[in-house]
Short mmCIF file of C-alpha atoms in Angstrom, two decimals:
data_model
loop_
_atom_site.label_atom_id
_atom_site.label_comp_id
_atom_site.label_asym_id
_atom_site.label_seq_id
_atom_site.Cartn_x
_atom_site.Cartn_y
_atom_site.Cartn_z
CA MET A 395 0.00 0.00 0.00
CA GLU A 396 1.33 3.42 -0.90
CA SER A 397 1.74 5.41 2.30
CA LYS A 398 -0.39 8.49 2.73
CA GLY A 399 -0.96 11.03 5.43
CA ARG A 400 2.67 11.03 6.59
CA ASP A 401 1.82 13.77 9.08
CA MET A 402 -0.53 11.38 10.90
CA THR A 403 0.58 10.85 14.50
CA VAL A 404 -0.66 8.04 16.74
CA LEU A 405 -0.18 7.71 20.50
CA MET A 406 -0.32 4.09 21.68
CA LEU A 407 -1.07 3.15 25.29
CA PRO A 408 -0.91 -0.61 25.99
CA TRP A 409 -1.68 -2.38 29.25
CA LEU A 410 1.37 -3.01 31.42
CA GLY A 411 1.93 -6.68 30.52
CA HIS A 412 5.04 -7.29 28.44
CA SER A 413 3.03 -9.23 25.85
CA HIS A 414 0.67 -6.25 25.47
CA VAL A 415 3.53 -3.77 25.09
CA SER A 416 5.20 -6.04 22.55
CA SER A 417 1.95 -6.47 20.58
CA TYR A 418 1.42 -2.71 20.44
CA LEU A 419 5.01 -2.23 19.31
CA GLN A 420 4.56 -4.74 16.48
CA LEU A 421 1.40 -2.97 15.30
CA GLY A 422 3.27 0.33 15.60
CA LYS A 423 6.04 -0.96 13.33
CA ARG A 424 3.52 -1.93 10.66
CA LEU A 425 1.78 1.44 10.87
CA ALA A 426 5.12 3.27 10.75
CA ARG A 427 5.99 1.52 7.49
CA ARG A 428 2.78 2.98 6.11
CA GLY A 429 3.76 6.55 6.88
CA VAL A 430 2.41 6.93 10.42
CA SER A 431 4.45 8.49 13.23
CA ILE A 432 4.12 6.48 16.45
CA TYR A 433 4.50 7.37 20.11
CA LEU A 434 4.60 4.30 22.37
CA CYS A 435 3.68 5.22 25.94
CA SER A 436 4.38 2.97 28.92
CA THR A 437 6.28 2.76 32.20
CA PRO A 438 10.09 3.06 32.11
CA VAL A 439 10.57 -0.60 33.08
CA ASN A 440 8.38 -1.76 30.19
CA LEU A 441 9.98 0.59 27.67
CA LYS A 442 13.43 -0.63 28.70
CA SER A 443 12.40 -4.18 27.81
CA VAL A 444 11.64 -3.23 24.18
CA GLN A 445 14.48 -0.79 23.50
CA GLN A 446 16.40 -3.29 21.38
CA ALA A 447 13.34 -3.85 19.21
CA LEU A 448 13.20 -0.11 18.47
CA VAL A 449 16.60 -0.02 16.80
CA ASN A 450 16.27 1.18 13.19
CA ASN A 451 12.71 2.40 13.78
CA PRO A 452 13.05 6.21 13.85
CA SER A 453 9.31 6.71 13.27
CA ILE A 454 8.59 5.15 16.69
CA LYS A 455 9.36 7.22 19.75
CA THR A 456 8.83 6.23 23.38
CA VAL A 457 7.05 8.27 26.03
CA GLU A 458 7.45 7.46 29.72
CA LEU A 459 4.37 7.24 31.92
CA HIS A 460 5.24 7.47 35.61
CA LEU A 461 3.00 5.65 38.06
CA PRO A 462 2.73 6.39 41.79
CA THR A 463 5.46 4.59 43.72
CA TRP A 464 4.59 2.88 46.98
CA PRO A 465 6.69 0.62 49.24
CA GLU A 466 4.86 -2.46 47.94
CA LEU A 467 4.98 -1.23 44.32
CA PRO A 468 8.45 0.13 43.49
CA PRO A 469 9.23 1.18 39.88
CA GLN A 470 10.54 -2.27 38.93
CA HIS A 471 7.04 -3.60 39.62
CA HIS A 472 5.35 -1.14 37.25
CA THR A 473 4.89 -4.09 34.89
CA VAL A 474 3.03 -7.39 35.02
CA ASN A 475 6.22 -9.27 34.13
CA GLY A 476 7.55 -10.73 37.37
CA LEU A 477 4.82 -9.07 39.44
CA PRO A 478 3.65 -11.08 42.47
CA PRO A 479 0.01 -12.05 41.76
CA ASN A 480 -1.25 -10.38 44.94
CA LEU A 481 -0.07 -6.99 43.60
CA LEU A 482 -2.03 -7.03 40.33
CA SER A 483 -4.92 -5.00 41.77
CA THR A 484 -2.40 -2.54 43.25
CA LEU A 485 -0.79 -2.14 39.84
CA LYS A 486 -4.18 -1.45 38.24
CA LYS A 487 -4.88 1.18 40.89
CA ALA A 488 -1.52 2.87 40.24
CA PHE A 489 -2.17 2.78 36.49
CA ASP A 490 -5.59 4.38 36.99
CA MET A 491 -3.99 7.11 39.10
CA ALA A 492 -1.67 7.98 36.21
CA ALA A 493 -4.63 9.28 34.17
CA PRO A 494 -3.87 12.98 34.90
CA GLU A 495 -0.28 12.57 33.74
CA PHE A 496 -1.49 10.80 30.61
CA SER A 497 -3.87 13.70 29.96
CA HIS A 498 -0.86 16.04 30.13
CA ILE A 499 1.01 13.81 27.65
CA LEU A 500 -1.93 14.08 25.25
CA GLN A 501 -1.97 17.87 25.61
CA THR A 502 1.76 18.04 24.93
CA LEU A 503 1.98 15.66 21.96
CA LYS A 504 -1.37 16.54 20.35
CA PRO A 505 -1.65 13.25 18.39
CA ASP A 506 -4.19 12.71 15.65
CA LEU A 507 -5.31 9.44 17.23
CA LEU A 508 -5.11 7.42 20.45
CA ILE A 509 -4.88 3.62 20.35
CA TYR A 510 -5.48 2.15 23.80
CA ASP A 511 -5.88 -1.20 25.58
CA VAL A 512 -8.72 -3.03 27.35
CA PHE A 513 -8.05 -2.11 30.99
CA GLN A 514 -7.58 1.68 30.92
CA TYR A 515 -11.18 2.88 30.60
CA TRP A 516 -9.92 6.37 31.53
CA ALA A 517 -7.78 6.78 28.39
CA PRO A 518 -10.66 7.59 26.00
CA GLU A 519 -12.25 9.69 28.76
CA VAL A 520 -9.27 12.06 28.85
CA ALA A 521 -8.90 12.02 25.05
CA LEU A 522 -12.50 13.06 24.35
CA PRO A 523 -12.32 16.68 25.62
CA GLN A 524 -9.09 17.11 23.66
CA ASN A 525 -10.85 16.04 20.44
CA VAL A 526 -8.54 13.06 19.96
CA PRO A 527 -10.34 10.05 18.42
CA SER A 528 -9.86 6.82 20.38
CA VAL A 529 -9.44 3.33 18.93
CA LEU A 530 -9.36 0.21 21.08
CA TYR A 531 -6.76 -2.39 20.03
CA ILE A 532 -7.53 -5.77 21.60
CA THR A 533 -4.51 -8.06 21.72
CA SER A 534 -6.43 -10.99 23.21
CA GLY A 535 -8.54 -11.63 20.12
CA ALA A 536 -12.22 -11.14 19.38
CA VAL A 537 -13.63 -14.11 21.29
CA THR A 538 -12.49 -12.85 24.68
CA ALA A 539 -13.77 -9.33 24.12
CA CYS A 540 -17.20 -10.43 22.90
CA HIS A 541 -17.50 -13.07 25.65
CA PHE A 542 -16.72 -10.48 28.35
CA HIS A 543 -18.84 -7.77 26.72
CA HIS A 544 -21.77 -10.19 26.42
CA GLN A 545 -21.37 -11.38 30.01
CA HIS A 546 -21.37 -7.82 31.33
CA ASN A 547 -24.28 -6.53 29.26
CA ASN A 548 -26.38 -9.72 29.13
CA PRO A 549 -25.55 -11.51 32.41
CA HIS A 550 -28.65 -13.73 32.33
CA SER A 551 -28.40 -14.68 28.67
CA PRO A 552 -26.19 -17.61 27.58
CA PHE A 553 -23.30 -16.87 25.26
CA PRO A 554 -24.58 -17.74 21.77
CA PHE A 555 -21.57 -19.94 20.96
CA PRO A 556 -21.76 -22.90 23.39
CA GLU A 557 -18.39 -24.27 22.30
CA ILE A 558 -16.80 -21.24 24.02
CA TYR A 559 -17.01 -21.46 27.81
CA PHE A 560 -15.19 -21.44 31.14
CA THR A 561 -15.29 -24.61 33.25
CA ASP A 562 -16.17 -24.36 36.93
CA TYR A 563 -12.49 -24.84 37.78
CA GLU A 564 -11.50 -21.98 35.47
CA LYS A 565 -14.20 -19.70 36.85
CA ALA A 566 -12.96 -20.32 40.38
CA LYS A 567 -9.34 -19.72 39.39
CA ASN A 568 -10.23 -16.48 37.62
CA GLU A 569 -12.48 -15.25 40.43
CA ASN A 570 -9.89 -12.94 41.98
CA SER A 571 -9.03 -11.50 38.58
CA PHE A 572 -12.64 -10.81 37.61
CA LYS A 573 -14.04 -9.52 40.89
CA VAL A 574 -14.14 -5.87 41.99
CA ASN A 575 -10.62 -4.55 42.35
CA ALA A 576 -8.89 -1.23 41.76
CA HIS A 577 -11.26 1.75 41.89
CA GLY A 578 -14.29 -0.50 42.38
CA MET A 579 -14.34 -1.89 38.83
CA THR A 580 -14.39 -5.51 37.75
CA THR A 581 -12.42 -6.78 34.78
CA LEU A 582 -15.69 -7.20 32.86
CA GLU A 583 -16.62 -3.58 33.56
CA ARG A 584 -13.22 -2.36 32.40
CA VAL A 585 -13.35 -4.31 29.14
CA SER A 586 -16.95 -3.33 28.44
CA SER A 587 -16.27 0.34 29.17
CA CYS A 588 -13.25 0.36 26.88
CA VAL A 589 -15.27 -1.19 24.06
CA SER A 590 -18.21 1.20 24.56
CA GLN A 591 -16.06 4.35 24.56
CA SER A 592 -14.08 3.48 21.44
CA GLN A 593 -14.80 4.94 18.05
CA MET A 594 -13.46 1.82 16.37
CA VAL A 595 -12.13 -1.54 17.54
CA LEU A 596 -9.10 -3.39 16.17
CA VAL A 597 -8.39 -6.99 17.11
CA LYS A 598 -5.19 -8.98 16.84
CA SER A 599 -6.79 -11.70 14.77
CA CYS A 600 -7.94 -12.70 11.31
CA ASN A 601 -11.18 -13.75 9.66
CA GLU A 602 -9.81 -17.21 8.96
CA ILE A 603 -10.08 -17.99 12.70
CA GLU A 604 -12.48 -15.54 14.36
CA GLU A 605 -14.78 -14.10 11.71
CA LYS A 606 -18.03 -14.93 13.53
CA TYR A 607 -16.72 -13.54 16.83
CA ILE A 608 -15.54 -10.36 15.12
CA HIS A 609 -19.03 -9.91 13.66
CA TYR A 610 -20.69 -10.64 17.00
CA LEU A 611 -18.51 -8.11 18.81
CA SER A 612 -19.53 -5.52 16.23
CA THR A 613 -23.20 -6.41 16.73
CA LEU A 614 -22.90 -6.27 20.53
CA SER A 615 -21.05 -2.98 20.63
CA GLY A 616 -22.42 -1.15 17.62
CA LYS A 617 -18.80 -0.41 16.64
CA LYS A 618 -16.83 -1.09 13.51
CA VAL A 619 -14.54 -4.01 14.41
CA LEU A 620 -11.59 -4.75 12.14
CA PRO A 621 -9.11 -7.64 12.23
CA ALA A 622 -5.55 -6.32 12.06
CA GLY A 623 -4.00 -9.72 11.35
CA LEU A 624 -1.87 -11.91 13.61
CA ILE A 625 0.99 -9.37 13.73
CA VAL A 626 3.74 -11.50 15.24
CA SER A 627 7.12 -10.20 16.35
CA GLU A 628 9.55 -9.81 13.52
CA THR A 629 12.49 -12.15 14.01
CA VAL A 630 15.63 -10.11 14.54
CA ASP A 631 18.91 -11.03 12.89
CA TRP A 632 20.46 -13.91 14.78
CA LYS A 633 24.03 -13.46 15.92
CA GLU A 634 26.08 -16.63 15.74
CA ASP A 635 27.16 -16.42 19.37
CA GLU A 636 23.58 -16.27 20.70
CA ASP A 637 21.70 -19.41 21.73
CA THR A 638 24.01 -21.63 19.68
CA GLU A 639 23.61 -24.61 21.99
CA ILE A 640 19.83 -24.63 21.55
CA PHE A 641 19.98 -24.60 17.76
CA GLU A 642 22.91 -26.99 17.49
CA TRP A 643 20.80 -29.40 19.56
CA LEU A 644 17.72 -28.81 17.38
CA ASN A 645 19.71 -29.27 14.17
CA LYS A 646 20.43 -32.87 15.21
CA LYS A 647 16.76 -33.75 15.57
CA ASP A 648 14.53 -35.18 12.85
CA LYS A 649 12.01 -32.93 11.14
CA ALA A 650 8.92 -32.21 13.29
CA SER A 651 10.12 -34.59 16.04
CA THR A 652 10.38 -32.10 18.90
CA VAL A 653 7.94 -30.04 20.97
CA PHE A 654 8.51 -26.61 22.43
CA VAL A 655 6.84 -26.18 25.83
CA SER A 656 6.09 -22.79 27.36
CA THR A 657 3.53 -21.24 29.68
CA GLY A 658 4.84 -17.71 29.16
CA THR A 659 6.61 -15.25 31.43
CA GLU A 660 3.63 -14.16 33.52
CA CYS A 661 2.12 -17.51 34.53
CA HIS A 662 2.87 -18.99 37.96
CA LEU A 663 2.71 -22.78 37.67
CA SER A 664 1.56 -24.94 40.55
CA LYS A 665 3.70 -27.88 41.55
CA GLU A 666 0.90 -30.15 40.27
CA ASP A 667 1.09 -28.55 36.82
CA VAL A 668 4.87 -28.95 36.79
CA GLU A 669 4.55 -32.61 37.76
CA ASP A 670 1.92 -33.35 35.12
CA ILE A 671 3.79 -31.55 32.32
CA ALA A 672 7.13 -33.16 33.20
CA ASN A 673 5.70 -36.66 33.50
CA GLY A 674 3.58 -36.17 30.38
CA LEU A 675 6.64 -35.20 28.36
CA GLU A 676 8.49 -38.24 29.63
CA LEU A 677 5.58 -40.58 28.84
CA SER A 678 5.20 -39.18 25.31
CA GLY A 679 8.77 -40.07 24.41
CA VAL A 680 9.10 -36.87 22.39
CA ASN A 681 12.15 -34.59 22.28
CA PHE A 682 11.45 -31.30 24.02
CA ILE A 683 12.63 -27.80 24.84
CA TRP A 684 10.86 -26.58 27.98
CA PHE A 685 10.88 -22.92 28.99
CA VAL A 686 9.55 -22.76 32.53
CA LYS A 687 9.62 -20.71 35.69
CA PHE A 688 9.49 -23.35 38.40
CA PRO A 689 7.67 -22.80 41.69
CA ASP A 690 9.73 -22.74 44.87
CA GLY A 691 9.84 -25.61 47.31
CA ASP A 692 11.99 -28.50 48.43
CA PHE A 693 9.69 -31.00 46.72
CA MET A 694 10.18 -29.30 43.38
CA GLY A 695 13.94 -29.31 43.80
CA GLU A 696 14.07 -33.06 44.40
CA PHE A 697 11.47 -33.84 41.73
CA LEU A 698 13.23 -31.75 39.09
CA LYS A 699 16.65 -33.11 39.98
CA LYS A 700 15.46 -36.64 39.19
CA PHE A 701 13.61 -35.45 36.06
CA ARG A 702 16.76 -33.76 34.77
CA GLU A 703 18.86 -36.85 35.43
CA ARG A 704 16.50 -38.95 33.33
CA ASN A 705 15.83 -36.54 30.47
CA MET A 706 18.46 -33.86 30.00
CA GLY A 707 20.88 -34.14 27.10
CA GLU A 708 19.76 -35.94 23.97
CA LYS A 709 16.11 -36.00 25.02
CA GLY A 710 15.47 -32.52 26.34
CA ILE A 711 16.54 -29.00 27.26
CA ILE A 712 15.14 -26.90 30.11
CA LEU A 713 15.41 -23.10 29.88
CA GLU A 714 14.63 -21.11 33.03
CA THR A 715 15.50 -17.49 32.22
CA TRP A 716 14.64 -16.77 28.59
CA ALA A 717 13.84 -18.59 25.35
CA PRO A 718 14.07 -17.33 21.75
CA GLN A 719 10.53 -18.56 21.18
CA ALA A 720 9.90 -17.20 17.69
CA ARG A 721 13.13 -18.68 16.29
CA ILE A 722 12.51 -22.01 18.02
CA LEU A 723 8.98 -22.26 16.59
CA GLN A 724 10.31 -21.58 13.09
CA HIS A 725 12.84 -24.43 13.27
CA SER A 726 12.02 -27.44 11.07
CA SER A 727 12.56 -29.88 13.96
CA ILE A 728 9.61 -28.45 15.90
CA GLY A 729 6.46 -30.51 15.40
CA GLY A 730 4.26 -29.15 18.17
CA PHE A 731 3.86 -26.39 20.73
CA VAL A 732 2.68 -27.25 24.25
CA SER A 733 1.27 -23.84 25.10
CA HIS A 734 -0.77 -22.03 27.75
CA CYS A 735 -2.50 -20.26 24.84
CA GLY A 736 -1.53 -16.74 25.76
CA ARG A 737 -2.44 -14.65 22.74
CA GLY A 738 1.13 -13.80 21.75
CA SER A 739 2.14 -17.45 21.78
CA VAL A 740 -0.98 -18.48 19.88
CA THR A 741 -0.41 -15.98 17.08
CA GLU A 742 3.23 -17.02 16.69
CA ALA A 743 2.28 -20.69 16.43
CA LEU A 744 -0.40 -19.89 13.85
CA ALA A 745 1.88 -17.64 11.82
CA TYR A 746 4.67 -20.24 11.76
CA GLY A 747 2.39 -23.22 11.16
CA VAL A 748 3.07 -25.13 14.40
CA PRO A 749 0.18 -27.26 15.76
CA ILE A 750 -0.77 -26.53 19.36
CA ILE A 751 -1.15 -28.83 22.35
CA ALA A 752 -3.27 -26.51 24.51
CA ILE A 753 -2.83 -26.39 28.29
CA PRO A 754 -4.62 -23.12 29.20
CA MET A 755 -3.79 -21.80 32.66
CA GLN A 756 -5.71 -18.59 33.44
CA TYR A 757 -7.51 -15.45 32.27
CA ASP A 758 -8.60 -15.65 28.62
CA GLN A 759 -6.41 -18.64 27.77
CA PRO A 760 -9.21 -21.27 27.97
CA LEU A 761 -11.26 -19.27 25.45
CA ASN A 762 -8.28 -19.02 23.11
CA ALA A 763 -7.76 -22.78 23.38
CA ARG A 764 -11.40 -23.54 22.55
CA VAL A 765 -11.45 -21.26 19.50
CA LEU A 766 -8.36 -23.05 18.19
CA GLU A 767 -9.80 -26.49 18.90
CA GLU A 768 -13.06 -25.55 17.16
CA ALA A 769 -11.03 -24.48 14.11
CA LYS A 770 -9.04 -27.76 14.27
CA LEU A 771 -5.76 -25.91 14.77
CA ALA A 772 -5.11 -27.35 18.23
CA GLU A 773 -6.19 -30.00 20.69
CA GLU A 774 -6.74 -29.13 24.32
CA VAL A 775 -5.56 -31.29 27.21
CA LYS A 776 -8.73 -31.36 29.30
CA ARG A 777 -8.30 -31.01 33.07
CA ASP A 778 -10.14 -33.29 35.47
CA SER A 779 -12.71 -32.00 37.99
CA ASN A 780 -9.90 -31.14 40.41
CA GLY A 781 -8.04 -29.09 37.82
CA ARG A 782 -5.27 -31.61 37.17
CA LEU A 783 -3.92 -31.85 33.64
CA GLN A 784 -3.02 -35.52 34.16
CA GLU A 785 0.23 -36.77 32.69
CA GLY A 786 -1.43 -39.50 30.62
CA ASN A 787 -3.67 -36.99 28.85
CA ILE A 788 -0.72 -34.72 28.08
CA ALA A 789 1.27 -37.62 26.62
CA LYS A 790 -1.71 -38.79 24.56
CA VAL A 791 -2.34 -35.39 22.97
CA ILE A 792 1.37 -34.77 22.29
CA LYS A 793 1.71 -38.11 20.48
CA LYS A 794 -1.44 -37.44 18.45
CA ILE A 795 -0.38 -33.96 17.36
CA VAL A 796 3.26 -34.79 16.62
CA PHE A 797 3.27 -38.40 15.42
CA HIS A 798 -0.09 -40.07 14.85
CA GLN A 799 -2.18 -40.20 11.69
CA ASP A 800 -5.26 -38.87 13.51
CA GLY A 801 -3.37 -35.60 13.97
CA ASN A 802 -3.00 -35.12 10.21
CA GLU A 803 -5.98 -32.76 9.89
CA ILE A 804 -4.66 -30.37 12.56
CA ARG A 805 -1.16 -30.41 11.05
CA ARG A 806 -2.54 -29.77 7.55
CA LYS A 807 -4.94 -27.01 8.60
CA ILE A 808 -2.38 -25.02 10.54
CA LYS A 809 0.12 -25.18 7.66
CA ASN A 810 -2.58 -23.93 5.29
CA LEU A 811 -3.54 -21.13 7.68
CA SER A 812 0.08 -20.03 7.98
CA ALA A 813 0.45 -19.85 4.20
CA SER A 814 -2.86 -18.01 3.81
CA HIS A 815 -2.03 -15.45 6.45
CA LYS A 816 1.33 -14.62 4.86
CA GLU A 817 -0.61 -13.72 1.72
CA ASN A 818 -3.31 -11.70 3.50
CA GLU A 819 -1.47 -9.83 6.28
CA ASP A 820 -0.80 -6.73 4.18
CA LYS A 821 -4.45 -6.62 3.10
CA TYR A 822 -5.64 -6.52 6.71
CA LEU A 823 -3.22 -3.73 7.59
CA ASP A 824 -3.99 -1.69 4.48
CA ILE A 825 -7.69 -1.70 5.40
CA VAL A 826 -6.86 -0.70 8.99
CA VAL A 827 -4.67 2.22 7.91
CA ASP A 828 -7.28 3.42 5.43
CA GLU A 829 -9.98 3.38 8.14
CA LEU A 830 -7.73 5.22 10.62
CA HIS A 831 -7.13 7.96 8.08
CA LYS A 832 -10.87 8.28 7.53
CA LEU A 833 -11.49 8.49 11.26
CA CYS A 834 -8.95 11.30 11.60
CA ASN A 835 -10.02 13.05 8.37
CA ILE A 836 -6.48 12.84 7.06
#
């Protein structure tokens, strides 16, 4: 698409999770290539984490947003990454209290457009009197937004897509996240308010997966809802001295013989989940790379010591600090992704054509898993009534997805989706940019 409106300036305000900041940055890069100047606004600790990704992107500038600092919430905790779960409500409260400073940022920068996230209901409120149009960019996909928006506005009416649901176990686990928290608002109220106040909604998704949910969200909200595409992180140039051991190990494995296992950087695994995943990997007999933040405890230390003794080396690798996920998923030896179904991980797997073994943990992840399973792009490991994944179930699904003939349809469909999306990504973004220009009269 030929760029137009090069004087168009967009201020982006993501939620404070690293995956949200990264998703906004990736959208910002695509918009910048189409002649849009971008300001990415977040806390200093979040901006520091993406500085390297901003190299060679002069059209993207960062703007620091300073939150109140309290003894229990020092500046290094002004991010969801590494945040103790009991401080999440405190972080939301601090973020809400930064609204006046954000209003000042708007007054100073005078952008043509604000793109904001699903938790900061106050962002469009402060933009409105300054005549700055507001667009909501949902990084979690359409199904989560329309499920939450429906639940808030039609609490006594069943969701019209019965294949999309939370189990009783998942509802109980999410209870603290969804109940009243900072400033007396529930998560559902925040999401619904952000949708209602927007002048347009963008979703990190595509019609090939979520077309009916995109349409339903538009019907529910009365807003124009546009898919922006999967928008995965662009793989940076790989330096030979980085992560060589991982890729030397992968290079020795047969094609599609190995699984990558990750539950993300913001998920706190229980010892039961660790046990079930570890034992399931061992039972499956598959090669694996496992990126995991282990829970503390003497039991875990002894359990993992024995697991390492049996499996490390030719059979598996455990990474505990960081994993080059995008590059690993693109390697020809990877035949499956055991994933918590966080949206960033899901979109990378779809873009790179890697079938998913779904082990959703929290928040919107069960909904993501069920959309993928409905589309035959993944198979979910179903938990029992006590919330256990069960090692036998994990092993069974891994073997089906990676090795067995009855996994052929999932493997074929996700490869086809990956190829289709490569062809269509520019079309999605061109439509988005055209609509943003119309909204701003540029």
